[in-house]
mmCIF file of C-alpha atoms in Angstrom:
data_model
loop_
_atom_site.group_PDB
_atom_site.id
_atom_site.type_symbol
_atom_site.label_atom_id
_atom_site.label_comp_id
_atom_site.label_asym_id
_atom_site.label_seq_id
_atom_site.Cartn_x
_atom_site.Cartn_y
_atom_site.Cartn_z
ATOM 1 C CA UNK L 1 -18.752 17.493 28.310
ATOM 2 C CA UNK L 2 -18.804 13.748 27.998
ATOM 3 C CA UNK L 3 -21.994 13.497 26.286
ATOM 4 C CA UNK L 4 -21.222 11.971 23.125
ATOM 5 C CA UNK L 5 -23.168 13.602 19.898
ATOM 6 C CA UNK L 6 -25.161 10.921 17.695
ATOM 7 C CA UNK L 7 -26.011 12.944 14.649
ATOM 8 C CA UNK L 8 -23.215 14.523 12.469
ATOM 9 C CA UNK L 9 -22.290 18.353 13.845
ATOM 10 C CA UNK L 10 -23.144 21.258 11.952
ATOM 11 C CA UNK L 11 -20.023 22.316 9.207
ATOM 12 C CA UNK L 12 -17.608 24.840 11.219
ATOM 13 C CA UNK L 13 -17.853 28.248 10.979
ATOM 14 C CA UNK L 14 -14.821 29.324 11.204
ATOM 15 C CA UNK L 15 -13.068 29.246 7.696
ATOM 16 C CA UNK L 16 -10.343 31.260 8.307
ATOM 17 C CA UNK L 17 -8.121 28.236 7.726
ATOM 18 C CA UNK L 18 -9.529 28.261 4.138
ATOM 19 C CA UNK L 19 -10.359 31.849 2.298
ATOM 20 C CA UNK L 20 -12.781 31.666 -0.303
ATOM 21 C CA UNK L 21 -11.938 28.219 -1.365
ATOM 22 C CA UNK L 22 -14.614 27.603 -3.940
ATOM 23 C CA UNK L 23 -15.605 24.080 -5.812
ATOM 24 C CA UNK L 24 -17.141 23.241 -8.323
ATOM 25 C CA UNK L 25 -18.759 19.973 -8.603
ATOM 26 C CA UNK L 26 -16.696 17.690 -11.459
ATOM 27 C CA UNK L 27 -19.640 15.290 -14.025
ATOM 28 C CA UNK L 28 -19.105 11.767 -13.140
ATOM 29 C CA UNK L 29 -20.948 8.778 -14.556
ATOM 30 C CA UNK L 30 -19.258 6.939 -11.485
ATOM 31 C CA UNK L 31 -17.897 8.678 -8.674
ATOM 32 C CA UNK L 32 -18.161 12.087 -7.158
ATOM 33 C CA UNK L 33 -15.781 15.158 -7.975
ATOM 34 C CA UNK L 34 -14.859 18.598 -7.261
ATOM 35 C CA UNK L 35 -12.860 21.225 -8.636
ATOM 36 C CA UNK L 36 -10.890 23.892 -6.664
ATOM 37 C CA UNK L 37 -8.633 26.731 -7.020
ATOM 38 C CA UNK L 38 -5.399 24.303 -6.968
ATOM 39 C CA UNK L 39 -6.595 20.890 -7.312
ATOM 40 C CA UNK L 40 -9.338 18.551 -8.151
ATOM 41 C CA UNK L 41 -10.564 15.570 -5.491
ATOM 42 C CA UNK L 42 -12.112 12.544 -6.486
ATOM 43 C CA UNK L 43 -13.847 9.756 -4.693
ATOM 44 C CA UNK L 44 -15.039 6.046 -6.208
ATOM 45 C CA UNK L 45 -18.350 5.516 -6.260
ATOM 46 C CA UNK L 46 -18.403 0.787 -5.656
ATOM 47 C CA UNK L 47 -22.232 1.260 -4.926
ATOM 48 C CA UNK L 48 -23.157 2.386 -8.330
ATOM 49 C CA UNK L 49 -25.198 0.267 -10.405
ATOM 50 C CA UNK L 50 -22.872 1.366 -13.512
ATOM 51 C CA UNK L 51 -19.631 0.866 -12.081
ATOM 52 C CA UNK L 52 -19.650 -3.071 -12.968
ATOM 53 C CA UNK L 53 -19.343 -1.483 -16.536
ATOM 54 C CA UNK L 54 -16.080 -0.010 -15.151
ATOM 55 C CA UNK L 55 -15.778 2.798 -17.620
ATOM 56 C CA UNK L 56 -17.298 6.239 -16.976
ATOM 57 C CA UNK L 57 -15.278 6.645 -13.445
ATOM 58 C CA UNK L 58 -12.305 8.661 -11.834
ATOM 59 C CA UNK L 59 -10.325 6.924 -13.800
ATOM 60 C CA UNK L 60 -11.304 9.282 -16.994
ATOM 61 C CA UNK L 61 -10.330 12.209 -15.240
ATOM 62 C CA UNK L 62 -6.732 10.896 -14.718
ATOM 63 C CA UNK L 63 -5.779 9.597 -18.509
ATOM 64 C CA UNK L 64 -6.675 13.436 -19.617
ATOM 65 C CA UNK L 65 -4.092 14.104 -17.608
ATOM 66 C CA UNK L 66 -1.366 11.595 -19.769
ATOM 67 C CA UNK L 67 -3.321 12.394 -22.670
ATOM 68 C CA UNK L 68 -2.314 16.318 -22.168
ATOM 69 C CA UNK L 69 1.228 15.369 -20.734
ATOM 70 C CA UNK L 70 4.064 17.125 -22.626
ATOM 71 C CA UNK L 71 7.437 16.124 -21.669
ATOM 72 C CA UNK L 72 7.541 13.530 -18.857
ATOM 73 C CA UNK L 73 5.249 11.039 -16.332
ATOM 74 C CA UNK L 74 6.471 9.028 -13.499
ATOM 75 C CA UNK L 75 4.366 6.447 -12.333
ATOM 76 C CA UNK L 76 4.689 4.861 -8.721
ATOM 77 C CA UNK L 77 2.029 2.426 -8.793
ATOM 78 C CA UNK L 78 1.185 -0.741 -6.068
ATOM 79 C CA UNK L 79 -0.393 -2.268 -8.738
ATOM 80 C CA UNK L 80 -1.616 -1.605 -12.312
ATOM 81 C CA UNK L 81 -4.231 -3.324 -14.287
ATOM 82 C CA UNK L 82 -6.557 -0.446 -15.679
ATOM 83 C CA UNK L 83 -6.670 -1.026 -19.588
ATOM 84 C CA UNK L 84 -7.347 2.659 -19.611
ATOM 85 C CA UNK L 85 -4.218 3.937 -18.318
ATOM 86 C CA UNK L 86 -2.174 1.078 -19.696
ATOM 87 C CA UNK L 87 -3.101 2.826 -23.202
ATOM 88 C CA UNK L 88 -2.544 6.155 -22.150
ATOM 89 C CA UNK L 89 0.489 5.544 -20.947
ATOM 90 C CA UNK L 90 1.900 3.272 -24.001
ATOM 91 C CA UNK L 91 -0.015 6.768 -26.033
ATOM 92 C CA UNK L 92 2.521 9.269 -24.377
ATOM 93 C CA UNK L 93 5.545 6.784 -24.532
ATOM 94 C CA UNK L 94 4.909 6.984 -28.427
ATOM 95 C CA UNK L 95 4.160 10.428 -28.915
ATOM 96 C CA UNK L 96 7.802 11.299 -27.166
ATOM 97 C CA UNK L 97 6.685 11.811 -23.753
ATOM 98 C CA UNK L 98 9.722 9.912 -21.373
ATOM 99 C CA UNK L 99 7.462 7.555 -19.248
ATOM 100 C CA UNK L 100 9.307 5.766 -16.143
ATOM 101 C CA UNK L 101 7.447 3.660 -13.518
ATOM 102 C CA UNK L 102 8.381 1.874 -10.227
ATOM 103 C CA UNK L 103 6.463 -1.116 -8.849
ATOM 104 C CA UNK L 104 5.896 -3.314 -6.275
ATOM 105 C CA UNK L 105 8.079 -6.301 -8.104
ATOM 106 C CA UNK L 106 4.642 -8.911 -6.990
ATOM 107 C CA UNK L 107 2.192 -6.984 -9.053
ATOM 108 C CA UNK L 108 4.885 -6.367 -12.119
ATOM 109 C CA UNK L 109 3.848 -10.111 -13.730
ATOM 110 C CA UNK L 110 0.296 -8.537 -14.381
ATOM 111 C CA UNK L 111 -0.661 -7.781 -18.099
ATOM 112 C CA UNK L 112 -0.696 -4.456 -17.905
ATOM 113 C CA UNK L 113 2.474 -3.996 -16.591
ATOM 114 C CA UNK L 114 3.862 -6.694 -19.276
ATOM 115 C CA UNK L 115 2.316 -4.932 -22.093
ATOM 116 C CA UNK L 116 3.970 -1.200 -21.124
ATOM 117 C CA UNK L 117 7.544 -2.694 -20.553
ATOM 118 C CA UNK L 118 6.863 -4.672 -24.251
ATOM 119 C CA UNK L 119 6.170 -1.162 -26.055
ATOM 120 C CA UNK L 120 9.640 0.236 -24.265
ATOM 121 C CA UNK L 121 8.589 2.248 -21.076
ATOM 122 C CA UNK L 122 10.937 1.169 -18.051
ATOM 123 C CA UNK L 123 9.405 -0.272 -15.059
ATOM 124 C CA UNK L 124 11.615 -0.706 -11.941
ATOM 125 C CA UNK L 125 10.367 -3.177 -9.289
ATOM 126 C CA UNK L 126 11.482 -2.327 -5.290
ATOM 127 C CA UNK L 127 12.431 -6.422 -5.495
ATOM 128 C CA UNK L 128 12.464 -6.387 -1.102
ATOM 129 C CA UNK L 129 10.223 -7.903 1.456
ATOM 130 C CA UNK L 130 8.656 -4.658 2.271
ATOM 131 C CA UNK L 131 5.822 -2.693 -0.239
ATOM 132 C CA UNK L 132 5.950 -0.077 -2.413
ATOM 133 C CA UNK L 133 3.003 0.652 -1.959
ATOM 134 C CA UNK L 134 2.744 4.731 -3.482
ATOM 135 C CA UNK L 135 -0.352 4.943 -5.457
ATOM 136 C CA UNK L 136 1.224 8.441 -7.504
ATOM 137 C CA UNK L 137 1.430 10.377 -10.637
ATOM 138 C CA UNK L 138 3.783 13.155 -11.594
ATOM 139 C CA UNK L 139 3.502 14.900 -15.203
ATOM 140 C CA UNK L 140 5.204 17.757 -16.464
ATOM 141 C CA UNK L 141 7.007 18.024 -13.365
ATOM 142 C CA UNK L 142 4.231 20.363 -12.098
ATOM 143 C CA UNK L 143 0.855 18.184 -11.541
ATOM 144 C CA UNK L 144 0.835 15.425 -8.642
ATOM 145 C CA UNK L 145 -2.082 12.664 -8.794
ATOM 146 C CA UNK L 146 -2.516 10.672 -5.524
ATOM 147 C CA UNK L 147 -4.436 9.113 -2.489
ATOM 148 C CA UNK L 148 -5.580 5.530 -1.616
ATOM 149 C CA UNK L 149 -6.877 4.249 -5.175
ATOM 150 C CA UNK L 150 -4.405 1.394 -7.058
ATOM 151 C CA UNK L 151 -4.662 2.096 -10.718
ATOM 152 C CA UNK L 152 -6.791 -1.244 -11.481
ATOM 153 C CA UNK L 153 -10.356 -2.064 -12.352
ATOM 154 C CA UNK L 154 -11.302 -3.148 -8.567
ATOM 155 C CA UNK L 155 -9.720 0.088 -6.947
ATOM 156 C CA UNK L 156 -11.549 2.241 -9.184
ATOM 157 C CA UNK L 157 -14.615 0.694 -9.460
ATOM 158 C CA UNK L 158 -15.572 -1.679 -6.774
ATOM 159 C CA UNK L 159 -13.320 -0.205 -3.789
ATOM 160 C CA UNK L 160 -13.908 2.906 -1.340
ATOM 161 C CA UNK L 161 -10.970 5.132 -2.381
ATOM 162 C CA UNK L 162 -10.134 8.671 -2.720
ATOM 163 C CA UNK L 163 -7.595 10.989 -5.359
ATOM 164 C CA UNK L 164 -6.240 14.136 -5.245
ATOM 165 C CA UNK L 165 -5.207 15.931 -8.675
ATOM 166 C CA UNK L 166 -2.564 18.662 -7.087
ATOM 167 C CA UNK L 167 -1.232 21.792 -9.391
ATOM 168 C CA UNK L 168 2.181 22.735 -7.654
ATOM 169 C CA UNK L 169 5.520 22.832 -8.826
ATOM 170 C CA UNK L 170 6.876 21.993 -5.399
ATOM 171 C CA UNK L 171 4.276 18.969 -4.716
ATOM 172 C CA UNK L 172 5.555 17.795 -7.675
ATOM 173 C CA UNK L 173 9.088 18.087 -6.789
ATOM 174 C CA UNK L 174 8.703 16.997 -3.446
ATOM 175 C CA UNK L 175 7.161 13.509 -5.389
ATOM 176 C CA UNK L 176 9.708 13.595 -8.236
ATOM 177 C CA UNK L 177 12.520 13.681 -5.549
ATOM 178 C CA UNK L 178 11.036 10.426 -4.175
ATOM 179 C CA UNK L 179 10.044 9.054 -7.102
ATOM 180 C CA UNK L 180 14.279 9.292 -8.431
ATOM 181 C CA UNK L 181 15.473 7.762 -5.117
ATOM 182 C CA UNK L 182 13.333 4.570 -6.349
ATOM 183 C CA UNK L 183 13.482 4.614 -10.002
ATOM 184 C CA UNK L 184 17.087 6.114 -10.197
ATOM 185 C CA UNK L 185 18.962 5.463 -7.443
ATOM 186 C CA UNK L 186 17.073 2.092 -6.346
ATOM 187 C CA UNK L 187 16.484 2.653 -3.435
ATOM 188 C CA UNK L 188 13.304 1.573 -1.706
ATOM 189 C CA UNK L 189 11.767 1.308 1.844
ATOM 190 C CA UNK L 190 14.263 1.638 4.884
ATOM 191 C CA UNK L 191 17.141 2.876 2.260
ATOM 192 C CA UNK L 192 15.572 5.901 1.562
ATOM 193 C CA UNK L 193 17.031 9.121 2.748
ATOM 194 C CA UNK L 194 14.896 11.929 4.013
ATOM 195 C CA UNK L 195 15.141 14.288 1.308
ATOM 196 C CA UNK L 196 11.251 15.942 0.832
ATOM 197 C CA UNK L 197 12.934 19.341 -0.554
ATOM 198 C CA UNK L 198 9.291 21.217 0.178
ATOM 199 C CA UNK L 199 8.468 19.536 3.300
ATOM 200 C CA UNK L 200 5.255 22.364 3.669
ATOM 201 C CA UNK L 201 3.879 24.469 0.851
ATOM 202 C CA UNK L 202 1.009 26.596 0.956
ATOM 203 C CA UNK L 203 -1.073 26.953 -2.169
ATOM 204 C CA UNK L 204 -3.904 29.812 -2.255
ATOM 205 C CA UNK L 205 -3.876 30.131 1.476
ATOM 206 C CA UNK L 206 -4.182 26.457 2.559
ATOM 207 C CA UNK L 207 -1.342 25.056 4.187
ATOM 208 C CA UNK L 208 -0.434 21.247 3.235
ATOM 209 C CA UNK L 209 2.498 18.938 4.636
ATOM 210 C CA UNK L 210 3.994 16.051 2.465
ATOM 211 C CA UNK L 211 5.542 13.151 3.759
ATOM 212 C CA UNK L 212 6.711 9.544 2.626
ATOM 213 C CA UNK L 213 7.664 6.647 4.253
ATOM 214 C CA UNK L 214 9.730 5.522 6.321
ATOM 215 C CA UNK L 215 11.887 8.232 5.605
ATOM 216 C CA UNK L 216 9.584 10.941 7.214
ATOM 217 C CA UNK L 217 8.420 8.918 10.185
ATOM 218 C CA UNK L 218 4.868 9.460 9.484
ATOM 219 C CA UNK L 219 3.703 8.853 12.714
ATOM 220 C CA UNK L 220 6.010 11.242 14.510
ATOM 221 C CA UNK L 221 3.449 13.953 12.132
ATOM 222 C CA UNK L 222 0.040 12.012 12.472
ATOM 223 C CA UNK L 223 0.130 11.394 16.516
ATOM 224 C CA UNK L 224 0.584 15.116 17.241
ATOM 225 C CA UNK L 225 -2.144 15.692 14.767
ATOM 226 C CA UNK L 226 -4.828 13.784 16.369
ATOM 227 C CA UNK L 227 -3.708 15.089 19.515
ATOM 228 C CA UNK L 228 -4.563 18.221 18.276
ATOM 229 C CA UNK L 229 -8.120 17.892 17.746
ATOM 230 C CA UNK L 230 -10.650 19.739 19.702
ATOM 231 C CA UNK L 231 -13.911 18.309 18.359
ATOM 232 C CA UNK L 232 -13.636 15.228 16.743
ATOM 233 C CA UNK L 233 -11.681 12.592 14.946
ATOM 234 C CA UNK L 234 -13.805 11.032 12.122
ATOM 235 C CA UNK L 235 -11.409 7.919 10.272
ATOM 236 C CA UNK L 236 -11.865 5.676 7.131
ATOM 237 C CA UNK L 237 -8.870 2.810 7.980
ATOM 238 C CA UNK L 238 -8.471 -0.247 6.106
ATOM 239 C CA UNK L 239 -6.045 -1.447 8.041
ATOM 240 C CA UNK L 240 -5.533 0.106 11.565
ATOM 241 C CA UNK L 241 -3.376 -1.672 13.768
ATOM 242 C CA UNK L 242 -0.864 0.874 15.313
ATOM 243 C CA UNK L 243 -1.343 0.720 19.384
ATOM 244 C CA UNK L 244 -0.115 4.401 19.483
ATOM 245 C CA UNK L 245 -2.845 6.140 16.698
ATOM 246 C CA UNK L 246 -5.369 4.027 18.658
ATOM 247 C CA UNK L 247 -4.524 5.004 22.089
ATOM 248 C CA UNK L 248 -4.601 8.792 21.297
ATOM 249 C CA UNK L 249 -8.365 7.925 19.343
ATOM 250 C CA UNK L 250 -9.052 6.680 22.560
ATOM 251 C CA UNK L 251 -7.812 9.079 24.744
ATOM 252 C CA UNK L 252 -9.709 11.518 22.533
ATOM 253 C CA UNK L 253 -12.803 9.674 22.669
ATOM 254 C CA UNK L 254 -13.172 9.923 26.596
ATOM 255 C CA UNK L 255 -12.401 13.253 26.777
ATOM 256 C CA UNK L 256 -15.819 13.633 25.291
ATOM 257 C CA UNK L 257 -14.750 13.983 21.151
ATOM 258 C CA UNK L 258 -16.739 12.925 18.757
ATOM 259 C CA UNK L 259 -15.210 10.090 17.579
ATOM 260 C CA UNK L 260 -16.287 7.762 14.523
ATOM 261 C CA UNK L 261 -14.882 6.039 12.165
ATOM 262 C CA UNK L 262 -15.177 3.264 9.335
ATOM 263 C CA UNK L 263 -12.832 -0.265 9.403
ATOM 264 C CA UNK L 264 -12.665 -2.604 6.090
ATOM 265 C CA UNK L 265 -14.202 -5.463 7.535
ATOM 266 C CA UNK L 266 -12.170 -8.449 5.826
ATOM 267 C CA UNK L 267 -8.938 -6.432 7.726
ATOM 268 C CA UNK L 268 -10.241 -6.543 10.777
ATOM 269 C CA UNK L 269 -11.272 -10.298 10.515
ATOM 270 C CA UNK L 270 -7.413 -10.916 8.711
ATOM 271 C CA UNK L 271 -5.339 -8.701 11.115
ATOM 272 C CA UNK L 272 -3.563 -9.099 13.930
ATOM 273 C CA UNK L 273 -3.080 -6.770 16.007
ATOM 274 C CA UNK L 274 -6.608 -4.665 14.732
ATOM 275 C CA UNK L 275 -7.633 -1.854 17.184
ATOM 276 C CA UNK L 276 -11.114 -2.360 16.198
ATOM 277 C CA UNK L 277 -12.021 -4.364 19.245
ATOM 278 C CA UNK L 278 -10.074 -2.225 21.591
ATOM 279 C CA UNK L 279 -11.723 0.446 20.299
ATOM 280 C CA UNK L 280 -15.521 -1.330 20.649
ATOM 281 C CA UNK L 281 -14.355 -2.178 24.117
ATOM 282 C CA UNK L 282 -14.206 1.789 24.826
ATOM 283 C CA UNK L 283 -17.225 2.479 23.434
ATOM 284 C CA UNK L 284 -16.003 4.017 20.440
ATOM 285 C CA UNK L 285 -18.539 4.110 17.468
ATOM 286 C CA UNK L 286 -16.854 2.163 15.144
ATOM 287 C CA UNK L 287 -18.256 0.332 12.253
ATOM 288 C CA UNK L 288 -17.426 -2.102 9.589
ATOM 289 C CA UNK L 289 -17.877 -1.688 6.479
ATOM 290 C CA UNK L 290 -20.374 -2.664 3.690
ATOM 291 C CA UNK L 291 -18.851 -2.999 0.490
ATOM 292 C CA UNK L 292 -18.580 -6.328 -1.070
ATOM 293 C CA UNK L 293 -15.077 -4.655 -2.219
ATOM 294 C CA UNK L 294 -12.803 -3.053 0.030
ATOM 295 C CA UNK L 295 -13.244 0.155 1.699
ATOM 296 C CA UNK L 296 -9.813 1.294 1.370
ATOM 297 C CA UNK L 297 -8.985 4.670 2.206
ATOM 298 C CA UNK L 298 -6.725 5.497 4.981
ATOM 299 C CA UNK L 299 -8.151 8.922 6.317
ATOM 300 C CA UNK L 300 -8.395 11.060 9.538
ATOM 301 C CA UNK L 301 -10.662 13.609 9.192
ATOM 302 C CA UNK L 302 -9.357 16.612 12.354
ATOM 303 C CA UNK L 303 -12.268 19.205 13.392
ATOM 304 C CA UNK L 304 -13.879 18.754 10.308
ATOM 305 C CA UNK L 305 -11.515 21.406 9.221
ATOM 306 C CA UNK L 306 -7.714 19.208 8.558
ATOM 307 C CA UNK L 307 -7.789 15.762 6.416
ATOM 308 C CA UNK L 308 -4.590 13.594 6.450
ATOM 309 C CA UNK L 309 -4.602 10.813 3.517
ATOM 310 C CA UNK L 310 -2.821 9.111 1.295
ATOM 311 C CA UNK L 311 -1.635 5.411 0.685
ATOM 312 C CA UNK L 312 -0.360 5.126 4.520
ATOM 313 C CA UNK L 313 -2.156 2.750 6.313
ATOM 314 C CA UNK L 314 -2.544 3.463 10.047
ATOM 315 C CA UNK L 315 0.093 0.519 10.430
ATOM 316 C CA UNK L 316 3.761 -0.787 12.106
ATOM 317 C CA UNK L 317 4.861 -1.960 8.146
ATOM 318 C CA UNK L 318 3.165 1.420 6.428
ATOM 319 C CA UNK L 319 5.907 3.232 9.302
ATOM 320 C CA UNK L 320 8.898 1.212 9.063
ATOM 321 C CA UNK L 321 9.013 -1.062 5.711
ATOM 322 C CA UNK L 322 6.686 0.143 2.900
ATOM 323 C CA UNK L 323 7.190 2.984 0.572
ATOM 324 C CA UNK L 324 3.857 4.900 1.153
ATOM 325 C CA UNK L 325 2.993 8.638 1.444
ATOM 326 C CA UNK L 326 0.798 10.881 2.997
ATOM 327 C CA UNK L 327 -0.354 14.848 2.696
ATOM 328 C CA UNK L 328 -2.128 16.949 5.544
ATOM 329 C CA UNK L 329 -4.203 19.667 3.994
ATOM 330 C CA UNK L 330 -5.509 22.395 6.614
ATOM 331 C CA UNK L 331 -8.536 23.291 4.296
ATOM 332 C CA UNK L 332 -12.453 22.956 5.588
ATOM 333 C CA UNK L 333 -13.786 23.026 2.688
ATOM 334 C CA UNK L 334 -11.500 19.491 1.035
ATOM 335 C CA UNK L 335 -12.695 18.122 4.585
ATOM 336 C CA UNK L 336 -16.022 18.689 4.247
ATOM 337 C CA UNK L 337 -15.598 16.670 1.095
ATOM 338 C CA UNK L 338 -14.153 13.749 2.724
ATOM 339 C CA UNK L 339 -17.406 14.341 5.586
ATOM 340 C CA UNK L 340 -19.441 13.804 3.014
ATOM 341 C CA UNK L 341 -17.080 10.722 1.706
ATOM 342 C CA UNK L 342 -17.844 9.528 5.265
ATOM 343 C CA UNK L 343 -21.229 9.559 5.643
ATOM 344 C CA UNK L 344 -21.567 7.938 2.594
ATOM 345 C CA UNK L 345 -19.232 4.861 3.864
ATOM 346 C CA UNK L 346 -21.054 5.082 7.640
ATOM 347 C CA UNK L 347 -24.719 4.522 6.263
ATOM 348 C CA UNK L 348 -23.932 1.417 3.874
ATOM 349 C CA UNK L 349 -21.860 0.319 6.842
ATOM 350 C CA UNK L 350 -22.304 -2.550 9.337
ATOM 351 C CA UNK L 351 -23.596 -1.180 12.733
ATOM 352 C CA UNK L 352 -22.013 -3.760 16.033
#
């Protein structure tokens, strides 16, 4: 049973987690897209010989969205420096669409940011040692963009991210909820109060469960998770430095899992505290990666059948100071999107 597997299994059978969950694949001059019943997933595309033009990518996708927006958008945004969305944003504000960000206060003395506070949309910073660090979108109170990508030129087109367009009523209450304890009731990281109103919703058959941080105590939801797994554990982590998500990888690992995953190498020469060594040391297959930008998704892919992502590094401050969040989607046939994310991140990526 130990015998560890060197080529990628065969896509699971069993999709009873997932019925008839269809895509369609989404045209991208940069990046790769699908289309589903409820949402639409998007992944950058760094290694594309167009995306130095930094136009043409999932980026395009996204300002529809604001383009099409009708009555409100709330930004939460790490950082913003996308020209593109800086218009479309300023576009809505004018046309009588109420625009409200929140920010991490660092990032707020940007252009970008300067320029949509000049034409009148409010921008709240978290002003606190800790992050806010949400990469998210809510329009019309019933759409929900998110997942690892800052809205600038580098995390679109020269970082490994992902983005999830979501078409629920409750996702999007269960983000507009957090998004008025920052921009309404100021309160950021620690202050927050657990209040996700639709903690699990289940859209066409696939169940999904939201959480933010620290309010949720994310870990207390991802450890169980991984424990869970009966196959494998595939991860994309730019920064993983929690001893306890490690130690169950590990403990997964020598049970005979298939275990893999991707690190961003500049975090694991920066961090303290990476597991990436521990993790060579038990003869996981770990590699770093080999993007000149960063590879910055923070994914565990479960079975090949359950993906947890979001803007949640696998980290002590993404737990206890930064305002992140993070969705589990049982649905085989979004995670054998991100497999295919994967592979494309393991073969460009350093081998030890």
């Amino acid at each position: 049973a130990c015998g560890q597997i060197t080529q990628t299994p065969p896509p699971p059978t069993d999709t009873t987690q997932t019925p008839g969950t269809e895509l369609t694949p989404i045209d991208l001059s940069v990046g790769y897209g699908v289309k589903g019943p409820w949402f639409e997933l998007y992944f950058t595309d760094p290694a594309n010989p167009l995306s130095a033009q930094g136009t043409g990518g999932v980026d395009g996708p996204l300002v529809n969205a604001i383009d099409n927006a009708k009555l409100s958008i709330d930004v939460a945004a790490y950082s913003l420096s996308l020209n593109s969305v800086r218009y479309a944003l300023i576009n809505a504000h004018k046309r009588g669409v109420t625009v409200r960000m929140v920010m991490e206060s660092t990032n707020m003395d940007r252009s970008d940011p300067q320029e949509i506070i000049k034409a009148g949309i409010p921008i709240i910073g978290d002003n606190r040692p800790g992050l806010m660090h949400d990469k998210f979108m809510v329009i019309d109170k019933s759409e929900v963009w998110l997942g690892s990508m800052n809205f600038t030129d580098s995390g679109t087109y020269e970082d490994n991210n992902n983005m999830i367009h979501i078409e629920s009523t409750k996702i999007a209450e269960d983000y507009s909820v957090e998004f008025k304890e920052m921009f309404e009731d100021n309160k950021f990281g620690p202050d927050v109060v657990k209040a996700t109103p639709n903690p699990t919703v289940t859209l066409d058959g696939t169940k999904i469960n939201i959480y933010f941080s620290p309010d949720d105590g994310v870990l207390s939801a991802l450890a169980p998770l991984l424990s869970s797994a009966q196959q494998s554990i595939y991860f994309l982590a730019y920064s993983f430095t929690s001893n306890d998500l490690g130690a169950i990888v590990r403990d997964k690992a020598a049970a005979g899992l298939v275990v893999e995953g991707v690190m961003d190498a500049e975090q694991v020469k920066s961090n303290q505290g990476t597991e990436y060594d521990p993790f060579l040391q038990a003869g996981l297959k770990v590699r770093l990666d080999g993007n000149p930008g960063l590879m910055h998704h923070k994914v565990f892919i479960i079975d090949e059948k359950i993906v947890a992502f979001g803007s949640y590094n696998f980290s002590q401050s993404a737990e206890v100071n930064n305002d992140e969040n993070l969705i589990i989607v049982y649905n085989a046939a979004i995670a054998q999107q991100f497999m295919q994310e994967f592979q494309r991140v393991w073969k460009v990526a350093h081998e030890n």
